[in-house]
Amino acid sequence: MAQQAVRCFCGFHVQGDEDHVVAALIGHALGFHQMTLNREQVLAMAEPVAGG
Ligand SMILES: [Zn+2]
């Protein structure tokens, strides 16, 4: 399964499989920015990691 990487505007970075980055960024956005993201929004910010 291809890995995904997402970087928050604050510099927070998470990489892993799709479920992991989605859960991590949703949790981060809520905890650090009081922002509610959904899966679609996270995946729109995600980039596939080459060579994983
Ligand atoms: Zn952030």
PDB file of C-alpha atoms and ligand atoms in Angstrom:
ATOM      1  CA  MET A   1       0.000   0.000   0.000  1.00  0.00           C
ATOM      2  CA  ALA A   2       1.344   3.410  -0.963  1.00  0.00           C
ATOM      3  CA  GLN A   3       2.361   5.646   1.849  1.00  0.00           C
ATOM      4  CA  GLN A   4       1.025   9.152   2.149  1.00  0.00           C
ATOM      5  CA  ALA A   5       2.631  12.240   3.627  1.00  0.00           C
ATOM      6  CA  VAL A   6       0.839  15.340   4.879  1.00  0.00           C
ATOM      7  CA  ARG A   7       2.283  18.589   6.190  1.00  0.00           C
ATOM      8  CA  CYS A   8       0.119  20.932   8.234  1.00  0.00           C
ATOM      9  CA  PHE A   9       0.507  24.681   7.698  1.00  0.00           C
ATOM     10  CA  CYS A  10       2.126  24.866  11.155  1.00  0.00           C
ATOM     11  CA  GLY A  11       4.869  22.462  10.153  1.00  0.00           C
ATOM     12  CA  PHE A  12       3.440  19.298  11.692  1.00  0.00           C
ATOM     13  CA  HIS A  13       4.292  16.392   9.433  1.00  0.00           C
ATOM     14  CA  VAL A  14       2.895  12.904   9.370  1.00  0.00           C
ATOM     15  CA  GLN A  15       3.654   9.986   7.094  1.00  0.00           C
ATOM     16  CA  GLY A  16       2.284   6.494   6.868  1.00  0.00           C
ATOM     17  CA  ASP A  17      -0.574   4.585   5.350  1.00  0.00           C
ATOM     18  CA  GLU A  18      -3.736   6.435   4.434  1.00  0.00           C
ATOM     19  CA  ASP A  19      -5.721   5.570   7.557  1.00  0.00           C
ATOM     20  CA  HIS A  20      -2.805   6.612   9.758  1.00  0.00           C
ATOM     21  CA  VAL A  21      -2.232  10.045   8.198  1.00  0.00           C
ATOM     22  CA  VAL A  22      -5.960  10.790   8.106  1.00  0.00           C
ATOM     23  CA  ALA A  23      -6.428   9.922  11.779  1.00  0.00           C
ATOM     24  CA  ALA A  24      -3.245  11.708  12.827  1.00  0.00           C
ATOM     25  CA  LEU A  25      -3.995  14.945  10.997  1.00  0.00           C
ATOM     26  CA  ILE A  26      -7.630  15.035  12.095  1.00  0.00           C
ATOM     27  CA  GLY A  27      -6.471  14.609  15.685  1.00  0.00           C
ATOM     28  CA  HIS A  28      -3.715  17.190  15.267  1.00  0.00           C
ATOM     29  CA  ALA A  29      -5.974  19.802  13.680  1.00  0.00           C
ATOM     30  CA  LEU A  30      -8.569  19.413  16.400  1.00  0.00           C
ATOM     31  CA  GLY A  31      -6.093  19.413  19.272  1.00  0.00           C
ATOM     32  CA  PHE A  32      -3.745  22.153  18.054  1.00  0.00           C
ATOM     33  CA  HIS A  33      -5.912  24.366  15.879  1.00  0.00           C
ATOM     34  CA  GLN A  34      -9.471  23.659  17.042  1.00  0.00           C
ATOM     35  CA  MET A  35     -10.123  22.816  13.396  1.00  0.00           C
ATOM     36  CA  THR A  36     -12.371  19.996  12.268  1.00  0.00           C
ATOM     37  CA  LEU A  37     -11.143  18.239   9.141  1.00  0.00           C
ATOM     38  CA  ASN A  38     -12.728  15.361   7.349  1.00  0.00           C
ATOM     39  CA  ARG A  39     -11.032  12.531   5.498  1.00  0.00           C
ATOM     40  CA  GLU A  40     -11.540  14.191   2.113  1.00  0.00           C
ATOM     41  CA  GLN A  41      -9.808  17.383   3.253  1.00  0.00           C
ATOM     42  CA  VAL A  42      -6.837  15.486   4.644  1.00  0.00           C
ATOM     43  CA  LEU A  43      -6.433  13.428   1.490  1.00  0.00           C
ATOM     44  CA  ALA A  44      -6.573  16.602  -0.610  1.00  0.00           C
ATOM     45  CA  MET A  45      -3.465  17.781   1.290  1.00  0.00           C
ATOM     46  CA  ALA A  46      -1.707  14.404   1.142  1.00  0.00           C
ATOM     47  CA  GLU A  47       1.020  13.434  -1.260  1.00  0.00           C
ATOM     48  CA  PRO A  48       2.063   9.895  -2.085  1.00  0.00           C
ATOM     49  CA  VAL A  49       5.520   8.980  -0.862  1.00  0.00           C
ATOM     50  CA  ALA A  50       7.737   7.530  -3.546  1.00  0.00           C
ATOM     51  CA  GLY A  51       9.780   4.469  -2.869  1.00  0.00           C
ATOM     52  CA  GLY A  52       7.981   3.490   0.313  1.00  0.00           C
TER      53      GLY A  52
HETATM   54 ZN    ZN B   1      -0.848  22.119  12.559  1.00  0.00          ZN
END
